[in-house]
Amino acid sequence: MTTMTIAKALTAGLRRVLAENPKSLLMGEDIGRLGGVYRITEGLIDEFGTDRVVDSPLAESGIVGTSIGLALRGYTPIAEIQFDGFVFPAFNQITTQLAKMHARSEGRLTVPVVIRIPYGGGIGSIEHHSESPEALFAHTAGLRIITPSTANDAYWMIQQAAACPDPVIVFEPKRRYWLKGEVDTENPAPDPFTAQVVREGTDATIVAYGPLVPVALAAAEAAVEDGRSIEVVDLRSISPIDFDTVTASVLKTGRLIVTHEAPTFGGIGGEIAARVSERAFLSLEAPVIRVGGFHMPYPVAKVEEQYLPDIDKLLEALDRSFAY
Amino acid sequence: MDRVDGSSARAQDGRSDAGEGVGVDIDADLVQLLAPDGTLGADPVYSAYVGDVDAAMLRGFYRDMALTRRFDAEATALQRQGQLALWVPLRGQEAAQIGSGRATRPNDYIFPTYREHGVALTRDVDFPQMLRIFRGISNGGWDPRENNFHMYTMVLAAQLPHATGYAMGVTRDQAGWDRARLEEDGTAVVAYFGDGSSSEGDAHESMVFAASFNAPVVFFCQNNQWAISVPFSVQSKVPLARRAAGYGIPGVRVDGNDVLAVLAVTRWALERARRGEGPVLIEAQTYRMSAHTTADDPTKYRLSTDEEPWAAKDPLTRLERHLRASGQADDAFFEETAAAGDEMAARVRREALAFPAPSLEDAFGNVYAQAHPLIQEELAWHREYESGFADAGEDAR
């Protein structure tokens, strides 16, 4: 066990991928000498050289498109998109090419490309630097999407993504990069495509992922004062979603709050609400409540606190659920 | 004699190298070996790259082009008869495709658009397999690994960064090889695209990456003058080969209806790429003599008088004239070739009509390489739903 920030856990995970898989390489803007704008790849160019840690031209479609080509040649490229809001120039390559290559080749070709995307708000930044576009990708078959919320998951999930034969997008909760946690570098984290119950409870379930897992845990702790025992599920995987774990929790608690920073409308929360209503309808004591972003472009930094789900919004949602 | 630097040789020849961005007369720098009347000319740089081409090879190129044209005609007929959902004709582009395809080696990797039926022939992809795409059987058609001929890509220019990335992988695989080994065993990549897709951002990005990383990729543009209904003049104000200068790579314009010139220029570019000298942009001047697809109607945007000058430059007629005038082929050869085409076309039709129906169950199995719970759940539902119709028989649906 060793204590690391999520950022350093990602660096350590990437270092291990590069060391263990000689066909792996990192590619992205400013990831070499600079170590990435968040320094996730810091130092790796010195250890592994410019063929393994590639400072690419400034072109997201090119980064993902050439990563696909490298994968077709037998490599495992791990591409970095600098910020969530800048992934869209690569949207075509990701959705029409990367996601479909295995299917359209009738299973003959695999394209094990990993795309790392720092995502989410709460960092007081300017436009396009605080978005949560995960639902746009979750809607596309052929992609896998995971998001760690702890240092241990960050360390292992980036390695598990690199070992997966399918394309994997790793959404990294950028405002939690400096959150510290224990990392067990010996024993792998659970299957990255499963959810984990991170706090047990009996009265209601909060499902969260990425940057909001600590918020959900804090809300659960605050709810103790109200005499409520809240279970918290860290979704970890956005595609596929581990509906078994979510459903099992709701069958136990009877109430469900789903939260994410992304806009509520058309979001992951709606999919979870629908599935849970199909699987646990008669066990639900109240409608599933979603706590997410508003249907607006991500707001300016001075008001983002009012936009983002927080402890109070989750407690208010719990009040509504229990009052039903 | 050192033929390594073709671009400087061109400059010495007094013609503008496209890579230098000079010269406005678009035909002045066009590489041509075989004139439309079948006369064989010489080029100070590129003739050397076809010095080995004998009568048998020339007849082979004619046969390749004739088979390709016959296949194209058969597929067009199959679409008109309702047996294909769509067809993408290539008539007029046979020399550009056969010349470039025959320049490749088996271990080179090819990224086609969706019109490279002639290139497919040079890679030994069986013609009937190609119709699986257009008959609604498969989105891939053939196994790309068998012939190093990638699947068709329908999203314009999306295959170009794949080609660059693949070539970047080749560079890594071949790190430390000496020049002799590179020339012997080196792999190069050919990325096909057209004048229309030259406007796509992916075309630009792929060339930026290729130049920056010195990737062994040849960008082969068939400028067939039309992007469905939009003429080339809307895509570019300069010959596309001149854009190469902006990337710092050589650009060459070649007569795309001259199979020999295309072969020579592509060989030059591939040899260069294999030696580690980086990417090249080739612009093959050709003409889409037929429609964009069978859903297109060229009479709405161009006149038959527009097509006539290009009919006079027909790539098959040109080579036939040369073969006949030089006594390298006689009536018997052309009759045999036509008969072989008819026989191939009959087999294509027979096999296409006998394709087994695809299964939606297989589609479930190919979305992910690794087991996926949602796929498993939906497949189970699908099976159960379909099994509900088993007793009622097909008619009950």
XYZ file of C-alpha atoms in Angstrom:
721
model
C 0.000 0.000 0.000
C 1.210 3.441 -0.881
C -0.530 6.798 -0.810
C -0.849 8.664 -4.081
C -2.940 11.342 -5.705
C -5.205 10.221 -8.530
C -2.876 12.071 -10.910
C 0.200 10.231 -9.704
C -1.672 6.939 -9.670
C -2.493 7.472 -13.349
C 1.154 8.273 -14.060
C 2.238 5.118 -12.232
C -0.373 3.049 -14.065
C 0.741 4.396 -17.432
C 4.384 3.773 -16.549
C 3.558 0.168 -15.794
C 1.672 -0.232 -19.086
C 4.629 1.166 -21.016
C 7.055 -1.060 -19.123
C 5.048 -4.257 -19.480
C 3.621 -3.873 -22.984
C 6.335 -2.972 -25.499
C 3.657 -2.319 -28.133
C 1.985 0.359 -26.053
C 2.576 4.048 -26.633
C 1.150 7.358 -25.507
C 0.101 10.072 -27.900
C -1.331 13.517 -27.384
C -0.769 17.227 -27.287
C 1.979 18.405 -24.914
C 2.302 14.999 -23.236
C 6.056 14.666 -23.838
C 8.377 17.375 -22.616
C 5.646 19.173 -20.702
C 4.166 15.976 -19.290
C 0.648 17.021 -20.292
C -1.274 20.058 -19.124
C -2.121 18.103 -15.970
C 1.321 16.455 -15.825
C -0.191 12.969 -15.961
C 2.557 11.806 -18.325
C 5.318 13.711 -16.561
C 8.716 12.093 -16.851
C 7.561 9.260 -19.077
C 9.227 10.633 -22.210
C 12.589 10.447 -20.427
C 12.011 6.845 -19.440
C 10.502 5.552 -22.660
C 11.610 7.908 -25.435
C 9.858 9.867 -28.135
C 8.605 6.806 -30.026
C 6.642 5.668 -26.961
C 5.553 9.053 -25.632
C 4.596 11.070 -28.674
C 4.063 14.819 -28.701
C 1.547 14.953 -31.522
C 0.525 17.777 -33.809
C -2.398 19.772 -32.449
C -5.219 17.832 -34.066
C -7.612 15.624 -32.136
C -9.028 13.770 -35.122
C -5.481 13.064 -36.204
C -4.572 11.795 -32.743
C -7.457 9.340 -32.640
C -7.268 8.499 -36.356
C -3.574 7.668 -36.255
C -4.139 5.743 -33.024
C -6.605 3.566 -34.915
C -3.974 2.951 -37.587
C -1.362 2.083 -34.976
C -3.801 -0.361 -33.402
C -4.405 -1.959 -36.794
C -0.644 -2.474 -37.024
C -0.641 -4.241 -33.643
C 0.047 -1.407 -31.249
C -1.830 -0.318 -28.131
C -2.076 3.460 -28.351
C -3.183 5.477 -25.337
C -4.301 8.848 -26.614
C -4.775 11.901 -24.455
C -7.401 14.482 -25.307
C -6.373 17.622 -23.476
C -9.825 18.635 -22.231
C -13.366 17.258 -22.438
C -14.591 20.123 -24.621
C -11.873 19.478 -27.203
C -12.783 15.894 -27.992
C -15.313 16.853 -30.615
C -12.926 17.252 -33.548
C -12.272 13.531 -32.929
C -15.939 12.636 -32.511
C -16.180 11.339 -36.069
C -13.123 9.115 -35.721
C -14.330 7.787 -32.374
C -17.944 7.081 -33.293
C -17.847 6.166 -36.990
C -14.448 4.464 -37.105
C -13.079 3.339 -33.751
C -16.387 2.111 -32.325
C -17.376 0.206 -35.465
C -14.111 -1.304 -36.701
C -14.564 -4.623 -34.894
C -18.195 -4.956 -35.953
C -17.748 -3.951 -39.583
C -14.826 -6.334 -39.945
C -17.171 -9.087 -38.745
C -15.015 -9.539 -35.665
C -11.745 -9.941 -37.571
C -10.061 -6.729 -36.473
C -9.620 -5.352 -32.997
C -8.638 -1.773 -32.262
C -7.483 -1.631 -28.642
C -7.238 2.156 -28.465
C -7.483 3.887 -25.099
C -8.587 7.512 -25.024
C -7.962 9.465 -21.843
C -10.140 12.513 -21.327
C -9.932 14.782 -18.265
C -13.538 15.795 -17.676
C -15.923 17.668 -15.432
C -16.174 21.092 -13.855
C -15.584 22.758 -10.544
C -12.134 24.018 -11.479
C -13.041 27.635 -12.184
C -11.923 27.430 -15.759
C -13.012 29.018 -19.005
C -15.403 27.696 -21.654
C -14.948 24.124 -22.983
C -12.760 23.075 -20.025
C -15.426 21.757 -17.633
C -17.740 19.534 -19.622
C -19.047 16.015 -19.120
C -19.739 14.537 -22.564
C -19.857 10.880 -21.497
C -23.469 10.277 -22.562
C -22.622 11.235 -26.135
C -20.176 8.341 -26.246
C -22.196 5.917 -24.137
C -24.871 6.018 -26.833
C -22.397 4.541 -29.332
C -22.106 0.762 -29.390
C -18.577 -0.576 -29.623
C -17.042 1.766 -27.059
C -16.379 1.069 -23.410
C -16.346 3.976 -20.998
C -14.905 3.944 -17.509
C -14.207 6.609 -14.923
C -12.184 6.098 -11.750
C -12.973 8.029 -8.581
C -10.114 6.835 -6.377
C -6.355 6.626 -6.710
C -6.447 2.831 -6.537
C -8.998 2.627 -9.337
C -7.047 5.200 -11.348
C -3.882 3.104 -11.046
C -5.561 -0.104 -12.076
C -8.296 1.007 -14.450
C -5.863 2.696 -16.846
C -3.937 -0.580 -17.000
C -7.104 -2.621 -17.406
C -8.211 -0.291 -20.204
C -4.899 -0.837 -21.987
C -5.310 -4.612 -21.665
C -8.840 -4.600 -23.093
C -9.210 -5.649 -26.741
C -12.036 -3.122 -27.196
C -11.685 0.647 -27.455
C -11.948 2.220 -24.006
C -12.514 5.853 -23.112
C -11.209 6.706 -19.680
C -12.869 9.826 -18.330
C -10.582 11.224 -15.648
C -12.200 13.388 -12.943
C -9.868 16.340 -13.320
C -10.998 18.200 -10.195
C -10.060 15.113 -8.166
C -6.595 14.702 -9.703
C -5.073 15.817 -6.407
C -7.261 13.647 -4.214
C -5.062 11.228 -2.303
C -5.786 7.604 -1.604
C -4.219 4.273 -0.821
C -2.996 2.325 -3.825
C -2.392 -1.410 -3.662
C 0.101 -2.017 -6.441
C 0.044 -5.778 -5.875
C -3.601 -6.753 -6.119
C -5.624 -5.491 -9.086
C -8.804 -3.496 -8.535
C -12.075 -5.256 -9.387
C -13.196 -5.670 -13.009
C -13.280 -2.092 -14.346
C -16.618 -2.712 -16.022
C -18.395 -3.330 -12.717
C -19.853 -0.978 -10.133
C -18.795 -1.092 -6.493
C -20.762 -0.401 -3.340
C -18.468 2.082 -1.606
C -20.682 2.734 1.432
C -23.294 0.347 2.703
C -26.708 1.584 3.752
C -30.295 0.439 4.078
C -32.649 3.387 3.398
C -31.705 4.825 0.007
C -29.086 4.427 -2.712
C -27.054 7.153 -4.373
C -25.392 6.152 -7.627
C -22.513 8.425 -8.606
C -19.367 8.230 -10.670
C -16.105 10.045 -11.193
C -15.907 13.484 -9.542
C -19.213 13.130 -7.683
C -18.395 9.966 -5.738
C -16.767 11.972 -2.910
C -19.806 14.302 -2.953
C -22.189 11.342 -2.679
C -20.157 9.904 0.195
C -20.232 13.261 1.993
C -23.988 13.523 1.473
C -24.439 10.022 2.870
C -22.407 11.014 5.896
C -24.465 14.183 6.380
C -27.683 12.173 6.082
C -26.724 10.186 9.166
C -27.759 13.241 11.198
C -31.255 12.826 9.745
C -31.220 9.219 10.819
C -30.892 7.973 7.244
C -28.645 5.108 6.202
C -27.535 5.801 2.636
C -25.807 3.296 0.371
C -23.412 4.745 -2.209
C -22.608 2.947 -5.449
C -19.595 4.054 -7.485
C -20.664 3.205 -11.013
C -17.033 3.106 -12.315
C -18.196 1.934 -15.736
C -20.538 4.082 -17.820
C -20.596 1.620 -20.717
C -21.435 -1.081 -19.972
C -23.360 -0.142 -16.841
C -23.391 -2.735 -14.090
C -27.166 -2.804 -13.669
C -26.936 -5.923 -11.493
C -25.079 -4.105 -8.731
C -27.308 -1.031 -9.000
C -30.481 -3.123 -8.979
C -29.320 -5.224 -6.035
C -28.797 -2.055 -4.034
C -32.202 -0.623 -4.940
C -33.927 -3.914 -4.127
C -32.446 -3.502 -0.671
C -33.050 0.245 -0.097
C -36.125 0.962 -2.237
C -34.980 4.475 -3.132
C -32.559 5.691 -5.766
C -30.854 8.991 -6.496
C -28.567 9.148 -9.523
C -26.175 12.021 -9.875
C -23.775 13.286 -12.515
C -22.390 16.629 -13.619
C -23.585 16.117 -17.173
C -26.984 17.590 -18.040
C -29.855 15.540 -16.661
C -31.708 15.469 -19.967
C -30.566 12.567 -22.112
C -27.982 11.596 -19.536
C -26.765 8.386 -17.936
C -29.166 8.945 -15.027
C -32.162 8.556 -17.299
C -30.884 5.208 -18.544
C -30.326 3.987 -14.999
C -33.785 5.208 -13.934
C -35.406 3.357 -16.824
C -33.538 0.108 -16.212
C -34.200 0.191 -12.484
C -37.903 0.832 -13.104
C -37.931 -2.281 -15.311
C -36.037 -4.457 -12.866
C -37.170 -3.210 -9.453
C -40.497 -1.477 -10.055
C -42.309 -3.136 -7.185
C -39.441 -2.492 -4.779
C -39.323 1.248 -5.419
C -40.739 3.395 -2.622
C -40.387 6.560 -4.697
C -39.586 7.601 -8.268
C -35.913 7.548 -9.186
C -34.581 11.084 -8.816
C -31.834 12.476 -10.994
C -29.495 15.194 -9.794
C -27.510 16.543 -12.725
C -26.611 19.588 -14.715
C -29.174 21.919 -16.266
C -30.011 21.901 -19.968
C -27.606 24.674 -20.831
C -24.047 25.035 -22.037
C -21.734 24.604 -19.078
C -22.024 27.944 -17.245
C -19.333 30.491 -16.507
C -17.046 29.756 -13.599
C -18.521 32.378 -11.260
C -21.829 30.512 -11.161
C -20.726 26.925 -11.714
C -21.241 26.064 -8.058
C -24.961 26.663 -8.546
C -24.917 24.389 -11.580
C -23.001 21.457 -10.173
C -24.609 18.748 -8.033
C -23.405 19.142 -4.449
C -24.129 17.775 -0.990
C -27.145 20.033 -0.451
C -28.712 19.084 -3.773
C -28.294 15.405 -2.943
C -29.775 15.901 0.540
C -32.708 17.786 -1.010
C -33.217 14.926 -3.436
C -33.166 12.460 -0.557
C -35.783 14.595 1.233
C -38.022 14.427 -1.817
C -37.532 10.699 -2.106
C -38.340 10.059 1.542
C -41.312 12.459 1.420
C -42.887 10.638 -1.504
C 22.458 6.380 -61.234
C 20.849 7.855 -58.180
C 17.128 8.178 -58.637
C 16.435 8.847 -55.000
C 15.399 12.456 -55.270
C 12.777 12.553 -57.966
C 11.617 16.005 -57.068
C 14.943 17.654 -57.730
C 15.254 15.707 -60.960
C 11.935 17.157 -62.032
C 13.142 20.634 -61.228
C 16.244 20.071 -63.360
C 13.964 18.918 -66.117
C 12.563 22.430 -66.229
C 9.080 21.400 -65.217
C 7.663 22.604 -61.975
C 7.761 20.174 -59.162
C 4.429 20.357 -57.418
C 6.280 20.361 -54.143
C 7.759 23.749 -54.988
C 4.372 25.313 -55.576
C 5.159 26.996 -58.888
C 3.641 26.668 -62.303
C 0.064 27.556 -63.144
C -0.417 25.561 -66.347
C -1.891 22.450 -64.830
C -0.806 20.136 -67.633
C 2.774 21.367 -67.811
C 3.903 19.222 -64.915
C 1.803 16.166 -65.658
C 3.805 12.950 -65.786
C 2.791 10.949 -68.829
C 4.454 8.015 -70.551
C 1.682 6.784 -72.783
C -0.083 9.450 -74.846
C -3.809 9.102 -75.560
C -2.990 7.910 -79.084
C -0.947 5.072 -77.629
C 2.460 6.561 -78.365
C 5.073 5.673 -75.774
C 7.056 8.642 -74.553
C 9.949 9.001 -72.156
C 10.335 10.766 -68.872
C 13.759 11.653 -67.514
C 12.828 10.522 -64.030
C 10.026 8.035 -64.207
C 10.777 5.929 -67.305
C 13.434 4.188 -65.232
C 10.755 2.897 -62.907
C 9.042 0.882 -65.639
C 12.142 -0.415 -67.395
C 11.165 -3.980 -66.505
C 7.713 -3.759 -68.053
C 7.624 -6.200 -70.966
C 4.874 -7.208 -73.341
C 3.464 -9.825 -70.989
C 3.210 -7.306 -68.162
C 1.602 -4.732 -70.422
C -0.970 -7.278 -71.561
C -1.495 -8.133 -67.912
C -2.276 -4.507 -67.108
C -4.730 -4.388 -69.981
C -6.359 -7.556 -68.765
C -6.584 -6.174 -65.205
C -8.247 -3.011 -66.475
C -10.615 -4.900 -68.750
C -11.654 -7.300 -65.997
C -12.189 -4.390 -63.654
C -14.351 -2.596 -66.197
C -16.324 -5.754 -66.869
C -16.844 -6.313 -63.149
C -18.008 -2.730 -62.799
C -20.509 -3.216 -65.618
C -21.821 -6.436 -64.105
C -22.237 -4.878 -60.681
C -24.020 -1.902 -62.215
C -26.375 -4.305 -63.988
C -26.968 -6.225 -60.778
C -27.947 -2.994 -59.059
C -30.279 -2.040 -61.896
C -31.895 -5.447 -61.575
C -32.509 -4.887 -57.871
C -29.872 -7.346 -56.696
C -27.619 -4.731 -55.090
C -28.737 -1.829 -52.921
C -26.162 0.442 -54.485
C -23.113 0.335 -56.694
C -20.155 2.692 -56.959
C -18.935 2.726 -60.560
C -15.304 3.380 -61.382
C -15.364 3.491 -65.189
C -12.572 5.745 -66.361
C -10.362 5.222 -63.325
C -9.009 1.777 -64.220
C -5.480 2.910 -65.081
C -5.121 4.950 -61.893
C -6.153 1.928 -59.860
C -4.337 -0.853 -61.695
C -1.160 1.184 -62.130
C -0.972 2.117 -58.465
C -2.135 -1.265 -57.176
C 0.398 -3.144 -59.315
C 3.139 -0.950 -57.850
C 2.519 -2.351 -54.382
C 4.092 -5.423 -52.814
C 2.136 -8.042 -50.878
C 3.383 -6.778 -47.508
C 2.359 -3.205 -48.238
C -0.932 -2.215 -46.639
C -3.663 -0.456 -48.584
C -6.397 1.807 -47.262
C -9.015 2.209 -50.010
C -12.017 4.535 -50.253
C -15.135 2.744 -51.484
C -14.360 2.848 -55.202
C -11.086 0.905 -55.364
C -12.429 -2.186 -57.099
C -9.468 -2.204 -59.476
C -6.945 -1.923 -56.671
C -8.766 -4.789 -54.990
C -8.140 -6.931 -58.060
C -4.415 -6.229 -57.843
C -4.534 -7.364 -54.203
C -6.278 -10.624 -55.140
C -9.508 -9.766 -53.360
C -12.124 -11.955 -55.008
C -14.625 -9.763 -56.864
C -17.796 -11.476 -55.605
C -16.716 -10.840 -52.008
C -16.831 -7.122 -52.705
C -20.507 -7.303 -53.510
C -21.313 -8.493 -50.003
C -21.151 -4.841 -48.965
C -23.527 -3.692 -51.665
C -25.975 -6.561 -51.269
C -26.581 -5.848 -47.590
C -24.704 -8.934 -46.412
C -21.693 -7.379 -44.690
C -20.241 -3.973 -43.880
C -16.702 -5.268 -44.305
C -16.860 -7.613 -47.253
C -13.499 -9.346 -47.081
C -10.799 -10.174 -44.562
C -8.373 -7.224 -44.667
C -5.599 -9.331 -43.173
C -5.550 -11.812 -46.034
C -4.444 -9.370 -48.710
C -3.352 -6.365 -46.671
C -6.243 -4.557 -48.325
C -8.289 -2.740 -45.716
C -12.057 -2.591 -45.693
C -13.739 0.130 -47.671
C -14.336 3.282 -45.654
C -17.556 5.125 -46.350
C -16.833 8.221 -44.251
C -14.788 10.383 -46.556
C -11.081 10.722 -45.702
C -11.531 8.911 -42.372
C -9.171 6.173 -43.586
C -6.333 8.619 -44.216
C -5.222 9.113 -40.589
C -5.537 5.333 -40.173
C -3.031 4.952 -42.996
C -0.673 7.439 -41.387
C -0.997 5.708 -38.007
C -0.412 2.317 -39.581
C 2.699 3.713 -41.250
C 3.858 5.135 -37.913
C 3.577 1.592 -36.582
C 5.613 0.296 -39.520
C 8.344 2.807 -38.714
C 8.494 1.505 -35.159
C 8.548 -2.121 -36.321
C 11.399 -1.397 -38.700
C 13.498 0.665 -36.306
C 17.141 -0.224 -36.687
C 16.796 -1.781 -40.146
C 19.524 -0.811 -42.571
C 18.826 0.540 -46.034
C 19.325 -2.795 -47.763
C 16.821 -4.536 -45.535
C 14.348 -1.685 -45.901
C 14.563 -1.905 -49.681
C 14.153 -5.668 -49.553
C 11.510 -6.157 -46.868
C 10.267 -2.694 -45.986
C 6.567 -2.059 -45.805
C 4.829 0.991 -47.173
C 1.231 2.109 -46.931
C -0.993 3.488 -49.663
C -3.866 5.760 -48.692
C -6.439 6.315 -51.414
C -8.719 9.318 -51.542
C -10.382 11.597 -54.034
C -10.638 15.231 -55.006
C -13.791 15.589 -52.924
C -12.341 14.130 -49.760
C -9.223 16.264 -50.183
C -11.311 19.017 -48.582
C -11.953 17.004 -45.433
C -10.011 17.907 -42.316
C -8.821 14.323 -41.961
C -6.955 14.632 -45.271
C -5.079 17.605 -43.893
C -4.417 16.101 -40.472
C -3.203 12.811 -41.900
C -0.647 14.607 -44.071
C 0.507 16.804 -41.190
C 1.104 13.734 -39.022
C 2.727 11.801 -41.863
C 5.124 14.623 -42.615
C 5.937 15.293 -38.958
C 6.695 11.643 -38.243
C 8.176 10.826 -41.667
C 5.706 7.975 -42.058
C 6.077 5.599 -45.024
C 2.717 6.407 -46.570
C 1.817 7.333 -50.126
C -1.287 9.489 -50.399
C -2.814 8.555 -53.719
C -5.516 10.951 -54.851
C -7.650 10.020 -57.824
C -8.828 13.404 -58.970
C -11.832 12.260 -60.999
C -12.991 15.879 -61.301
C -16.311 15.387 -59.543
C -17.420 15.082 -55.916
C -20.852 13.732 -56.791
C -22.159 16.903 -58.495
C -19.570 19.434 -57.383
C -16.713 20.094 -59.805
C -13.087 20.098 -58.769
C -12.918 23.886 -59.061
C -15.013 24.127 -55.889
C -12.608 21.872 -53.946
C -9.374 23.587 -54.875
C -7.950 26.528 -56.748
C -4.657 24.758 -57.305
C -3.767 21.246 -58.429
C -3.930 19.091 -55.320
C -0.366 17.885 -55.736
C 0.765 21.451 -55.072
C -0.731 21.246 -51.597
C 2.119 18.845 -50.814
C 4.427 21.842 -50.629
C 2.459 23.057 -47.641
C 3.236 19.831 -45.827
C 6.861 19.793 -46.895
C 6.502 16.564 -48.828
C 6.893 15.876 -52.555
C 3.793 16.131 -54.691
C 3.492 14.657 -58.161
C 0.767 15.012 -60.757
C 0.417 12.052 -63.014
C -1.836 11.248 -65.942
C -4.223 8.932 -64.164
C -5.423 7.405 -67.409
C -1.907 6.268 -68.269
C -1.306 2.975 -66.505
C 2.442 3.071 -67.123
C 2.944 6.545 -65.747
C 0.852 5.725 -62.686
C 2.861 2.552 -62.125
C 6.132 4.458 -62.446
C 5.205 7.321 -60.159
C 3.711 5.038 -57.510
C 6.738 2.747 -57.574
C 8.970 5.766 -57.148
C 6.925 6.977 -54.195
C 6.730 3.535 -52.565
C 10.442 2.886 -52.915
C 11.135 6.245 -51.382
C 8.756 5.581 -48.500
C 10.221 2.130 -47.881
C 13.702 3.591 -47.662
C 12.499 5.839 -44.868
C 12.306 9.025 -46.915
C 8.758 9.783 -45.873
C 5.378 10.425 -47.436
C 4.462 11.532 -50.954
C 1.270 12.980 -52.357
C 0.321 11.730 -55.805
C -2.507 13.343 -57.714
C -3.723 11.167 -60.564
C -5.667 13.184 -63.103
C -8.560 11.043 -64.228
C -12.281 11.235 -64.839
C -15.296 9.518 -63.405
C -16.918 8.561 -66.706
C -19.965 7.128 -64.975
C -22.156 8.294 -62.108
C -20.961 8.800 -58.542
C -23.156 5.879 -57.524
C -26.118 4.176 -59.095
C -28.270 6.649 -57.135
C -26.675 9.577 -58.930
C -27.772 11.338 -62.143
C -24.874 13.139 -63.831
C -27.185 14.637 -66.485
C -28.310 17.106 -63.832
C -24.881 18.665 -63.437
C -22.750 17.964 -66.483
C -23.104 17.804 -70.260
C -22.129 14.966 -72.515
C -19.800 17.460 -74.189
C -17.970 17.697 -70.865
C -17.402 13.972 -70.956
C -16.225 13.703 -74.551
C -12.661 14.970 -74.101
C -12.161 12.409 -71.377
C -13.653 9.613 -73.457
C -10.863 10.372 -75.925
C -8.375 9.741 -73.111
C -9.909 6.412 -72.094
C -7.286 4.350 -70.265
C -8.195 1.036 -71.922
C -8.345 2.413 -75.447
C -4.996 4.067 -74.904
C -3.231 0.877 -73.876
C -4.985 -1.125 -76.580
C -3.703 1.314 -79.205
C -0.204 0.970 -77.860
C -0.336 -2.815 -77.684
C -1.672 -3.122 -81.220
C 0.614 -0.517 -82.777
C 3.675 -2.085 -81.180
C 2.601 -5.579 -82.133
C 2.467 -6.752 -78.522
C -1.124 -7.921 -78.723
C -3.434 -8.997 -81.492
C -7.152 -9.582 -82.003
C -6.927 -12.974 -80.355
C -5.645 -11.443 -77.127
C -8.448 -8.901 -76.933
C -11.042 -11.548 -77.741
C -9.662 -13.861 -75.065
C -9.628 -11.017 -72.558
C -13.239 -10.133 -73.316
C -14.252 -13.768 -72.963
C -12.425 -14.033 -69.639
C -14.313 -10.949 -68.514
C -17.647 -12.443 -69.454
C -16.777 -15.648 -67.651
C -15.728 -13.712 -64.541
C -18.903 -11.640 -64.683
C -21.046 -14.759 -64.853
C -19.267 -16.155 -61.796
C -19.654 -12.857 -59.958
C -23.397 -12.893 -60.664
C -23.781 -16.534 -59.738
C -21.900 -16.230 -56.463
C -23.460 -12.908 -55.483
C -26.955 -14.269 -55.912
C -26.042 -17.305 -53.805
C -24.634 -15.408 -50.797
C -26.037 -16.921 -47.610
C -28.244 -14.530 -45.700
C -26.557 -12.782 -42.802
C -27.684 -13.282 -39.244
C -28.513 -10.545 -36.766
C -27.221 -12.870 -34.068
C -23.754 -12.598 -35.612
C -24.042 -8.821 -35.370
C -24.523 -9.088 -31.610
C -21.355 -11.133 -31.416
C -19.205 -8.617 -33.270
C -19.900 -5.384 -31.416
C -17.250 -6.055 -28.777
C -14.269 -8.383 -28.678
C -14.754 -9.026 -24.964
C -17.974 -10.270 -23.345
C -20.401 -7.436 -22.674
C -23.434 -7.732 -20.369
C -25.759 -5.474 -22.352
C -25.050 -7.377 -25.542
C -25.709 -10.664 -23.764
C -28.960 -9.376 -22.307
C -30.248 -7.993 -25.593
C -29.215 -11.106 -27.514
C -31.081 -13.281 -25.037
C -34.163 -11.105 -25.461
C -33.854 -11.188 -29.230
C -33.591 -14.982 -29.271
C -36.583 -15.384 -27.048
C -38.632 -12.966 -29.106
C -37.713 -14.653 -32.377
C -38.364 -18.097 -30.965
C -41.965 -17.022 -30.374
C -42.453 -17.152 -34.133
C -40.962 -20.601 -34.628
C -44.255 -22.489 -34.633
C -46.068 -19.982 -36.812
C -43.524 -20.298 -39.619
C -42.129 -17.583 -41.857
C -45.441 -16.522 -43.382
C -46.898 -15.512 -40.043
C -44.359 -12.683 -39.653
